[in-house]
Amino acid sequence: AVRDKETLKKLKIIVNDPLLKKEERALSYESKLLFNHIHANYSIATCHIRSEYFYTKRTVELIESNPEQLNDSPNPYLQALNNFHTACARIKKFNELSVSLKKLKGLLQISSFNKTEKTRILLSRCIYNMDLILHFNLGQFKKGVELIPEIKKWLKQYENKIQKTGLWVMYFHIAYT
């Protein structure tokens, strides 16, 4: 959450721009994505978790309604799903998180999600993090703990290819489980 009043004032100026009042004013696919992304980030910054959920879900729906974008560049979709999963966890929509996590796991079978090592790593990291979050929040601690050896083996293989913040988040979820 934003603690600095000056930063919050700047964010309000951005989201109060007339072009960001309604998604209908965004005419292209890219501008609709940016509209929802900006509002999702503003919601996170101002701790409006219901709005965060709405805008992250809308971003995922928008990407899924444009499959050609999905095949050309899968990483934004993975990031959108990850943001949506985080929002689901924050407002305790665990059934929705579980359904979406199954969808995420199904992406392992799609060739566009296996083209690059970077995409495979991002996909696996998202799956492991959300699996741990879901098991913890559902009280399925044993299932979460059972995943840890597999995750540690995976981390050993890819640790030097994951950004530091991504690693910290993974280790946090392991420790939390």
mmCIF file with all atom_site columns, C-alpha atoms in Angstrom:
data_model
loop_
_atom_site.group_PDB
_atom_site.id
_atom_site.type_symbol
_atom_site.label_atom_id
_atom_site.label_alt_id
_atom_site.label_comp_id
_atom_site.label_asym_id
_atom_site.label_entity_id
_atom_site.label_seq_id
_atom_site.pdbx_PDB_ins_code
_atom_site.Cartn_x
_atom_site.Cartn_y
_atom_site.Cartn_z
_atom_site.occupancy
_atom_site.B_iso_or_equiv
_atom_site.pdbx_formal_charge
_atom_site.auth_seq_id
_atom_site.auth_comp_id
_atom_site.auth_asym_id
_atom_site.auth_atom_id
_atom_site.pdbx_PDB_model_num
ATOM 1   C CA . ALA A 1 1   ? 0.000   0.000   0.000   1.00 0.00 ? 1   ALA A CA 1
ATOM 2   C CA . VAL A 1 2   ? 1.096   3.534   -0.683  1.00 0.00 ? 2   VAL A CA 1
ATOM 3   C CA . ARG A 1 3   ? 2.128   5.274   2.512   1.00 0.00 ? 3   ARG A CA 1
ATOM 4   C CA . ASP A 1 4   ? 3.401   8.473   0.944   1.00 0.00 ? 4   ASP A CA 1
ATOM 5   C CA . LYS A 1 5   ? 0.614   11.043  0.423   1.00 0.00 ? 5   LYS A CA 1
ATOM 6   C CA . GLU A 1 6   ? 2.483   12.686  -2.447  1.00 0.00 ? 6   GLU A CA 1
ATOM 7   C CA . THR A 1 7   ? 2.722   9.393   -4.346  1.00 0.00 ? 7   THR A CA 1
ATOM 8   C CA . LEU A 1 8   ? -0.948  8.701   -3.706  1.00 0.00 ? 8   LEU A CA 1
ATOM 9   C CA . LYS A 1 9   ? -1.823  12.149  -5.047  1.00 0.00 ? 9   LYS A CA 1
ATOM 10  C CA . LYS A 1 10  ? 0.126   11.394  -8.258  1.00 0.00 ? 10  LYS A CA 1
ATOM 11  C CA . LEU A 1 11  ? -1.618  8.027   -8.639  1.00 0.00 ? 11  LEU A CA 1
ATOM 12  C CA . LYS A 1 12  ? -5.029  9.664   -8.228  1.00 0.00 ? 12  LYS A CA 1
ATOM 13  C CA . ILE A 1 13  ? -4.193  12.135  -10.994 1.00 0.00 ? 13  ILE A CA 1
ATOM 14  C CA . ILE A 1 14  ? -3.411  9.221   -13.300 1.00 0.00 ? 14  ILE A CA 1
ATOM 15  C CA . VAL A 1 15  ? -6.543  7.171   -12.578 1.00 0.00 ? 15  VAL A CA 1
ATOM 16  C CA . ASN A 1 16  ? -8.747  10.263  -12.716 1.00 0.00 ? 16  ASN A CA 1
ATOM 17  C CA . ASP A 1 17  ? -7.690  10.997  -16.271 1.00 0.00 ? 17  ASP A CA 1
ATOM 18  C CA . PRO A 1 18  ? -10.814 11.065  -18.490 1.00 0.00 ? 18  PRO A CA 1
ATOM 19  C CA . LEU A 1 19  ? -9.406  8.251   -20.644 1.00 0.00 ? 19  LEU A CA 1
ATOM 20  C CA . LEU A 1 20  ? -9.265  5.995   -17.586 1.00 0.00 ? 20  LEU A CA 1
ATOM 21  C CA . LYS A 1 21  ? -12.848 6.542   -16.462 1.00 0.00 ? 21  LYS A CA 1
ATOM 22  C CA . LYS A 1 22  ? -14.423 3.755   -18.542 1.00 0.00 ? 22  LYS A CA 1
ATOM 23  C CA . GLU A 1 23  ? -12.920 0.797   -20.362 1.00 0.00 ? 23  GLU A CA 1
ATOM 24  C CA . GLU A 1 24  ? -15.139 1.616   -23.372 1.00 0.00 ? 24  GLU A CA 1
ATOM 25  C CA . ARG A 1 25  ? -12.904 4.629   -23.998 1.00 0.00 ? 25  ARG A CA 1
ATOM 26  C CA . ALA A 1 26  ? -10.013 2.260   -24.600 1.00 0.00 ? 26  ALA A CA 1
ATOM 27  C CA . LEU A 1 27  ? -10.374 1.427   -28.272 1.00 0.00 ? 27  LEU A CA 1
ATOM 28  C CA . SER A 1 28  ? -7.618  -1.110  -28.904 1.00 0.00 ? 28  SER A CA 1
ATOM 29  C CA . TYR A 1 29  ? -6.687  -4.386  -27.280 1.00 0.00 ? 29  TYR A CA 1
ATOM 30  C CA . GLU A 1 30  ? -3.479  -2.865  -25.893 1.00 0.00 ? 30  GLU A CA 1
ATOM 31  C CA . SER A 1 31  ? -5.269  0.166   -24.454 1.00 0.00 ? 31  SER A CA 1
ATOM 32  C CA . LYS A 1 32  ? -7.859  -2.087  -22.766 1.00 0.00 ? 32  LYS A CA 1
ATOM 33  C CA . LEU A 1 33  ? -5.037  -4.132  -21.246 1.00 0.00 ? 33  LEU A CA 1
ATOM 34  C CA . LEU A 1 34  ? -3.351  -0.971  -19.990 1.00 0.00 ? 34  LEU A CA 1
ATOM 35  C CA . PHE A 1 35  ? -6.640  0.364   -18.627 1.00 0.00 ? 35  PHE A CA 1
ATOM 36  C CA . ASN A 1 36  ? -7.164  -2.758  -16.509 1.00 0.00 ? 36  ASN A CA 1
ATOM 37  C CA . HIS A 1 37  ? -3.502  -3.033  -15.554 1.00 0.00 ? 37  HIS A CA 1
ATOM 38  C CA . ILE A 1 38  ? -3.408  0.579   -14.326 1.00 0.00 ? 38  ILE A CA 1
ATOM 39  C CA . HIS A 1 39  ? -6.602  0.144   -12.318 1.00 0.00 ? 39  HIS A CA 1
ATOM 40  C CA . ALA A 1 40  ? -5.402  -3.171  -10.858 1.00 0.00 ? 40  ALA A CA 1
ATOM 41  C CA . ASN A 1 41  ? -2.129  -1.597  -9.743  1.00 0.00 ? 41  ASN A CA 1
ATOM 42  C CA . TYR A 1 42  ? -3.944  1.417   -8.317  1.00 0.00 ? 42  TYR A CA 1
ATOM 43  C CA . SER A 1 43  ? -6.231  -0.963  -6.411  1.00 0.00 ? 43  SER A CA 1
ATOM 44  C CA . ILE A 1 44  ? -3.208  -2.790  -4.997  1.00 0.00 ? 44  ILE A CA 1
ATOM 45  C CA . ALA A 1 45  ? -1.554  0.503   -4.028  1.00 0.00 ? 45  ALA A CA 1
ATOM 46  C CA . THR A 1 46  ? -4.690  1.709   -2.252  1.00 0.00 ? 46  THR A CA 1
ATOM 47  C CA . CYS A 1 47  ? -5.585  -1.686  -0.701  1.00 0.00 ? 47  CYS A CA 1
ATOM 48  C CA . HIS A 1 48  ? -8.908  -2.046  -2.535  1.00 0.00 ? 48  HIS A CA 1
ATOM 49  C CA . ILE A 1 49  ? -8.800  -5.815  -2.843  1.00 0.00 ? 49  ILE A CA 1
ATOM 50  C CA . ARG A 1 50  ? -12.234 -6.203  -4.432  1.00 0.00 ? 50  ARG A CA 1
ATOM 51  C CA . SER A 1 51  ? -11.241 -3.791  -7.197  1.00 0.00 ? 51  SER A CA 1
ATOM 52  C CA . GLU A 1 52  ? -7.916  -5.588  -7.542  1.00 0.00 ? 52  GLU A CA 1
ATOM 53  C CA . TYR A 1 53  ? -9.826  -8.834  -8.018  1.00 0.00 ? 53  TYR A CA 1
ATOM 54  C CA . PHE A 1 54  ? -12.164 -7.258  -10.595 1.00 0.00 ? 54  PHE A CA 1
ATOM 55  C CA . TYR A 1 55  ? -9.404  -5.686  -12.710 1.00 0.00 ? 55  TYR A CA 1
ATOM 56  C CA . THR A 1 56  ? -7.062  -8.675  -12.590 1.00 0.00 ? 56  THR A CA 1
ATOM 57  C CA . LYS A 1 57  ? -9.923  -10.977 -13.582 1.00 0.00 ? 57  LYS A CA 1
ATOM 58  C CA . ARG A 1 58  ? -10.886 -8.620  -16.399 1.00 0.00 ? 58  ARG A CA 1
ATOM 59  C CA . THR A 1 59  ? -7.285  -8.608  -17.643 1.00 0.00 ? 59  THR A CA 1
ATOM 60  C CA . VAL A 1 60  ? -7.248  -12.421 -17.788 1.00 0.00 ? 60  VAL A CA 1
ATOM 61  C CA . GLU A 1 61  ? -10.608 -12.459 -19.616 1.00 0.00 ? 61  GLU A CA 1
ATOM 62  C CA . LEU A 1 62  ? -9.368  -9.889  -22.106 1.00 0.00 ? 62  LEU A CA 1
ATOM 63  C CA . ILE A 1 63  ? -6.238  -11.887 -22.913 1.00 0.00 ? 63  ILE A CA 1
ATOM 64  C CA . GLU A 1 64  ? -8.202  -15.145 -23.165 1.00 0.00 ? 64  GLU A CA 1
ATOM 65  C CA . SER A 1 65  ? -10.636 -13.518 -25.590 1.00 0.00 ? 65  SER A CA 1
ATOM 66  C CA . ASN A 1 66  ? -7.685  -12.785 -27.906 1.00 0.00 ? 66  ASN A CA 1
ATOM 67  C CA . PRO A 1 67  ? -6.017  -16.191 -28.380 1.00 0.00 ? 67  PRO A CA 1
ATOM 68  C CA . GLU A 1 68  ? -3.693  -14.900 -31.102 1.00 0.00 ? 68  GLU A CA 1
ATOM 69  C CA . GLN A 1 69  ? -2.101  -12.627 -28.494 1.00 0.00 ? 69  GLN A CA 1
ATOM 70  C CA . LEU A 1 70  ? -1.782  -15.601 -26.179 1.00 0.00 ? 70  LEU A CA 1
ATOM 71  C CA . ASN A 1 71  ? 0.134   -17.651 -28.725 1.00 0.00 ? 71  ASN A CA 1
ATOM 72  C CA . ASP A 1 72  ? 2.426   -14.797 -29.773 1.00 0.00 ? 72  ASP A CA 1
ATOM 73  C CA . SER A 1 73  ? 3.421   -13.740 -26.285 1.00 0.00 ? 73  SER A CA 1
ATOM 74  C CA . PRO A 1 74  ? 2.404   -16.020 -23.388 1.00 0.00 ? 74  PRO A CA 1
ATOM 75  C CA . ASN A 1 75  ? 4.334   -14.236 -20.607 1.00 0.00 ? 75  ASN A CA 1
ATOM 76  C CA . PRO A 1 76  ? 1.844   -11.362 -20.123 1.00 0.00 ? 76  PRO A CA 1
ATOM 77  C CA . TYR A 1 77  ? -0.898  -13.971 -19.730 1.00 0.00 ? 77  TYR A CA 1
ATOM 78  C CA . LEU A 1 78  ? 1.104   -15.825 -17.083 1.00 0.00 ? 78  LEU A CA 1
ATOM 79  C CA . GLN A 1 79  ? 1.710   -12.586 -15.224 1.00 0.00 ? 79  GLN A CA 1
ATOM 80  C CA . ALA A 1 80  ? -1.990  -11.695 -15.466 1.00 0.00 ? 80  ALA A CA 1
ATOM 81  C CA . LEU A 1 81  ? -2.984  -15.128 -14.137 1.00 0.00 ? 81  LEU A CA 1
ATOM 82  C CA . ASN A 1 82  ? -0.483  -14.815 -11.312 1.00 0.00 ? 82  ASN A CA 1
ATOM 83  C CA . ASN A 1 83  ? -1.899  -11.393 -10.378 1.00 0.00 ? 83  ASN A CA 1
ATOM 84  C CA . PHE A 1 84  ? -5.430  -12.798 -10.551 1.00 0.00 ? 84  PHE A CA 1
ATOM 85  C CA . HIS A 1 85  ? -4.482  -15.748 -8.336  1.00 0.00 ? 85  HIS A CA 1
ATOM 86  C CA . THR A 1 86  ? -2.997  -13.396 -5.779  1.00 0.00 ? 86  THR A CA 1
ATOM 87  C CA . ALA A 1 87  ? -6.202  -11.325 -5.805  1.00 0.00 ? 87  ALA A CA 1
ATOM 88  C CA . CYS A 1 88  ? -8.313  -14.478 -5.393  1.00 0.00 ? 88  CYS A CA 1
ATOM 89  C CA . ALA A 1 89  ? -6.235  -15.500 -2.392  1.00 0.00 ? 89  ALA A CA 1
ATOM 90  C CA . ARG A 1 90  ? -6.563  -12.044 -0.820  1.00 0.00 ? 90  ARG A CA 1
ATOM 91  C CA . ILE A 1 91  ? -10.353 -12.100 -0.961  1.00 0.00 ? 91  ILE A CA 1
ATOM 92  C CA . LYS A 1 92  ? -10.511 -15.807 -0.165  1.00 0.00 ? 92  LYS A CA 1
ATOM 93  C CA . LYS A 1 93  ? -12.041 -16.964 -3.452  1.00 0.00 ? 93  LYS A CA 1
ATOM 94  C CA . PHE A 1 94  ? -10.290 -20.301 -3.185  1.00 0.00 ? 94  PHE A CA 1
ATOM 95  C CA . ASN A 1 95  ? -12.663 -22.239 -5.460  1.00 0.00 ? 95  ASN A CA 1
ATOM 96  C CA . GLU A 1 96  ? -11.992 -19.769 -8.245  1.00 0.00 ? 96  GLU A CA 1
ATOM 97  C CA . LEU A 1 97  ? -8.276  -19.907 -7.515  1.00 0.00 ? 97  LEU A CA 1
ATOM 98  C CA . SER A 1 98  ? -8.364  -23.713 -7.661  1.00 0.00 ? 98  SER A CA 1
ATOM 99  C CA . VAL A 1 99  ? -10.152 -23.757 -11.040 1.00 0.00 ? 99  VAL A CA 1
ATOM 100 C CA . SER A 1 100 ? -7.760  -21.194 -12.474 1.00 0.00 ? 100 SER A CA 1
ATOM 101 C CA . LEU A 1 101 ? -4.751  -23.068 -11.101 1.00 0.00 ? 101 LEU A CA 1
ATOM 102 C CA . LYS A 1 102 ? -5.897  -26.190 -12.980 1.00 0.00 ? 102 LYS A CA 1
ATOM 103 C CA . LYS A 1 103 ? -6.034  -24.059 -16.128 1.00 0.00 ? 103 LYS A CA 1
ATOM 104 C CA . LEU A 1 104 ? -2.519  -22.840 -15.405 1.00 0.00 ? 104 LEU A CA 1
ATOM 105 C CA . LYS A 1 105 ? -1.250  -26.413 -15.012 1.00 0.00 ? 105 LYS A CA 1
ATOM 106 C CA . GLY A 1 106 ? -2.878  -27.304 -18.333 1.00 0.00 ? 106 GLY A CA 1
ATOM 107 C CA . LEU A 1 107 ? -0.707  -24.703 -20.048 1.00 0.00 ? 107 LEU A CA 1
ATOM 108 C CA . LEU A 1 108 ? 2.283   -27.000 -19.544 1.00 0.00 ? 108 LEU A CA 1
ATOM 109 C CA . GLN A 1 109 ? 0.878   -29.067 -22.440 1.00 0.00 ? 109 GLN A CA 1
ATOM 110 C CA . ILE A 1 110 ? 0.560   -26.143 -24.887 1.00 0.00 ? 110 ILE A CA 1
ATOM 111 C CA . SER A 1 111 ? 3.529   -25.614 -27.210 1.00 0.00 ? 111 SER A CA 1
ATOM 112 C CA . SER A 1 112 ? 3.539   -21.793 -27.050 1.00 0.00 ? 112 SER A CA 1
ATOM 113 C CA . PHE A 1 113 ? 4.128   -22.089 -23.308 1.00 0.00 ? 113 PHE A CA 1
ATOM 114 C CA . ASN A 1 114 ? 7.097   -24.385 -23.860 1.00 0.00 ? 114 ASN A CA 1
ATOM 115 C CA . LYS A 1 115 ? 8.928   -22.399 -26.540 1.00 0.00 ? 115 LYS A CA 1
ATOM 116 C CA . THR A 1 116 ? 11.363  -20.641 -24.246 1.00 0.00 ? 116 THR A CA 1
ATOM 117 C CA . GLU A 1 117 ? 13.015  -21.563 -21.002 1.00 0.00 ? 117 GLU A CA 1
ATOM 118 C CA . LYS A 1 118 ? 12.001  -18.165 -19.572 1.00 0.00 ? 118 LYS A CA 1
ATOM 119 C CA . THR A 1 119 ? 8.314   -18.949 -20.158 1.00 0.00 ? 119 THR A CA 1
ATOM 120 C CA . ARG A 1 120 ? 8.624   -22.475 -18.748 1.00 0.00 ? 120 ARG A CA 1
ATOM 121 C CA . ILE A 1 121 ? 10.329  -21.097 -15.626 1.00 0.00 ? 121 ILE A CA 1
ATOM 122 C CA . LEU A 1 122 ? 7.692   -18.397 -15.146 1.00 0.00 ? 122 LEU A CA 1
ATOM 123 C CA . LEU A 1 123 ? 4.893   -20.921 -15.611 1.00 0.00 ? 123 LEU A CA 1
ATOM 124 C CA . SER A 1 124 ? 6.401   -23.386 -13.138 1.00 0.00 ? 124 SER A CA 1
ATOM 125 C CA . ARG A 1 125 ? 7.090   -20.640 -10.597 1.00 0.00 ? 125 ARG A CA 1
ATOM 126 C CA . CYS A 1 126 ? 3.481   -19.431 -10.813 1.00 0.00 ? 126 CYS A CA 1
ATOM 127 C CA . ILE A 1 127 ? 2.171   -22.978 -10.396 1.00 0.00 ? 127 ILE A CA 1
ATOM 128 C CA . TYR A 1 128 ? 4.362   -23.777 -7.398  1.00 0.00 ? 128 TYR A CA 1
ATOM 129 C CA . ASN A 1 129 ? 3.598   -20.485 -5.639  1.00 0.00 ? 129 ASN A CA 1
ATOM 130 C CA . MET A 1 130 ? -0.148  -20.774 -6.146  1.00 0.00 ? 130 MET A CA 1
ATOM 131 C CA . ASP A 1 131 ? -0.170  -24.443 -5.156  1.00 0.00 ? 131 ASP A CA 1
ATOM 132 C CA . LEU A 1 132 ? 1.522   -23.569 -1.860  1.00 0.00 ? 132 LEU A CA 1
ATOM 133 C CA . ILE A 1 133 ? -0.784  -20.596 -1.249  1.00 0.00 ? 133 ILE A CA 1
ATOM 134 C CA . LEU A 1 134 ? -3.876  -22.683 -1.974  1.00 0.00 ? 134 LEU A CA 1
ATOM 135 C CA . HIS A 1 135 ? -2.824  -25.628 0.206   1.00 0.00 ? 135 HIS A CA 1
ATOM 136 C CA . PHE A 1 136 ? -1.946  -23.310 3.078   1.00 0.00 ? 136 PHE A CA 1
ATOM 137 C CA . ASN A 1 137 ? -5.208  -21.364 2.913   1.00 0.00 ? 137 ASN A CA 1
ATOM 138 C CA . LEU A 1 138 ? -7.309  -24.523 2.639   1.00 0.00 ? 138 LEU A CA 1
ATOM 139 C CA . GLY A 1 139 ? -5.534  -26.026 5.633   1.00 0.00 ? 139 GLY A CA 1
ATOM 140 C CA . GLN A 1 140 ? -4.008  -28.764 3.447   1.00 0.00 ? 140 GLN A CA 1
ATOM 141 C CA . PHE A 1 141 ? -0.616  -28.404 5.074   1.00 0.00 ? 141 PHE A CA 1
ATOM 142 C CA . LYS A 1 142 ? 0.462   -31.989 4.390   1.00 0.00 ? 142 LYS A CA 1
ATOM 143 C CA . LYS A 1 143 ? -0.118  -31.538 0.631   1.00 0.00 ? 143 LYS A CA 1
ATOM 144 C CA . GLY A 1 144 ? 1.901   -28.316 0.703   1.00 0.00 ? 144 GLY A CA 1
ATOM 145 C CA . VAL A 1 145 ? 4.768   -29.926 2.598   1.00 0.00 ? 145 VAL A CA 1
ATOM 146 C CA . GLU A 1 146 ? 4.759   -32.867 0.149   1.00 0.00 ? 146 GLU A CA 1
ATOM 147 C CA . LEU A 1 147 ? 5.451   -30.409 -2.701  1.00 0.00 ? 147 LEU A CA 1
ATOM 148 C CA . ILE A 1 148 ? 8.527   -28.911 -1.072  1.00 0.00 ? 148 ILE A CA 1
ATOM 149 C CA . PRO A 1 149 ? 11.101  -31.564 -2.157  1.00 0.00 ? 149 PRO A CA 1
ATOM 150 C CA . GLU A 1 150 ? 9.937   -31.230 -5.783  1.00 0.00 ? 150 GLU A CA 1
ATOM 151 C CA . ILE A 1 151 ? 10.083  -27.430 -5.553  1.00 0.00 ? 151 ILE A CA 1
ATOM 152 C CA . LYS A 1 152 ? 13.562  -27.497 -3.981  1.00 0.00 ? 152 LYS A CA 1
ATOM 153 C CA . LYS A 1 153 ? 14.805  -29.769 -6.761  1.00 0.00 ? 153 LYS A CA 1
ATOM 154 C CA . TRP A 1 154 ? 13.319  -27.400 -9.339  1.00 0.00 ? 154 TRP A CA 1
ATOM 155 C CA . LEU A 1 155 ? 14.843  -24.391 -7.583  1.00 0.00 ? 155 LEU A CA 1
ATOM 156 C CA . LYS A 1 156 ? 18.274  -26.004 -7.551  1.00 0.00 ? 156 LYS A CA 1
ATOM 157 C CA . GLN A 1 157 ? 18.050  -26.383 -11.326 1.00 0.00 ? 157 GLN A CA 1
ATOM 158 C CA . TYR A 1 158 ? 16.725  -22.876 -12.137 1.00 0.00 ? 158 TYR A CA 1
ATOM 159 C CA . GLU A 1 159 ? 17.692  -20.699 -9.165  1.00 0.00 ? 159 GLU A CA 1
ATOM 160 C CA . ASN A 1 160 ? 20.250  -18.680 -11.131 1.00 0.00 ? 160 ASN A CA 1
ATOM 161 C CA . LYS A 1 161 ? 17.644  -17.948 -13.844 1.00 0.00 ? 161 LYS A CA 1
ATOM 162 C CA . ILE A 1 162 ? 14.956  -16.522 -11.562 1.00 0.00 ? 162 ILE A CA 1
ATOM 163 C CA . GLN A 1 163 ? 14.875  -12.880 -10.518 1.00 0.00 ? 163 GLN A CA 1
ATOM 164 C CA . LYS A 1 164 ? 15.751  -12.305 -6.866  1.00 0.00 ? 164 LYS A CA 1
ATOM 165 C CA . THR A 1 165 ? 12.251  -11.114 -5.924  1.00 0.00 ? 165 THR A CA 1
ATOM 166 C CA . GLY A 1 166 ? 10.766  -14.224 -7.516  1.00 0.00 ? 166 GLY A CA 1
ATOM 167 C CA . LEU A 1 167 ? 13.135  -16.382 -5.476  1.00 0.00 ? 167 LEU A CA 1
ATOM 168 C CA . TRP A 1 168 ? 12.302  -14.554 -2.261  1.00 0.00 ? 168 TRP A CA 1
ATOM 169 C CA . VAL A 1 169 ? 8.604   -15.077 -2.867  1.00 0.00 ? 169 VAL A CA 1
ATOM 170 C CA . MET A 1 170 ? 9.151   -18.793 -3.501  1.00 0.00 ? 170 MET A CA 1
ATOM 171 C CA . TYR A 1 171 ? 11.237  -19.210 -0.348  1.00 0.00 ? 171 TYR A CA 1
ATOM 172 C CA . PHE A 1 172 ? 8.656   -17.247 1.630   1.00 0.00 ? 172 PHE A CA 1
ATOM 173 C CA . HIS A 1 173 ? 5.885   -19.592 0.486   1.00 0.00 ? 173 HIS A CA 1
ATOM 174 C CA . ILE A 1 174 ? 8.011   -22.640 1.279   1.00 0.00 ? 174 ILE A CA 1
ATOM 175 C CA . ALA A 1 175 ? 8.777   -21.311 4.768   1.00 0.00 ? 175 ALA A CA 1
ATOM 176 C CA . TYR A 1 176 ? 5.159   -20.315 5.319   1.00 0.00 ? 176 TYR A CA 1
ATOM 177 C CA . THR A 1 177 ? 3.970   -23.794 4.406   1.00 0.00 ? 177 THR A CA 1
#
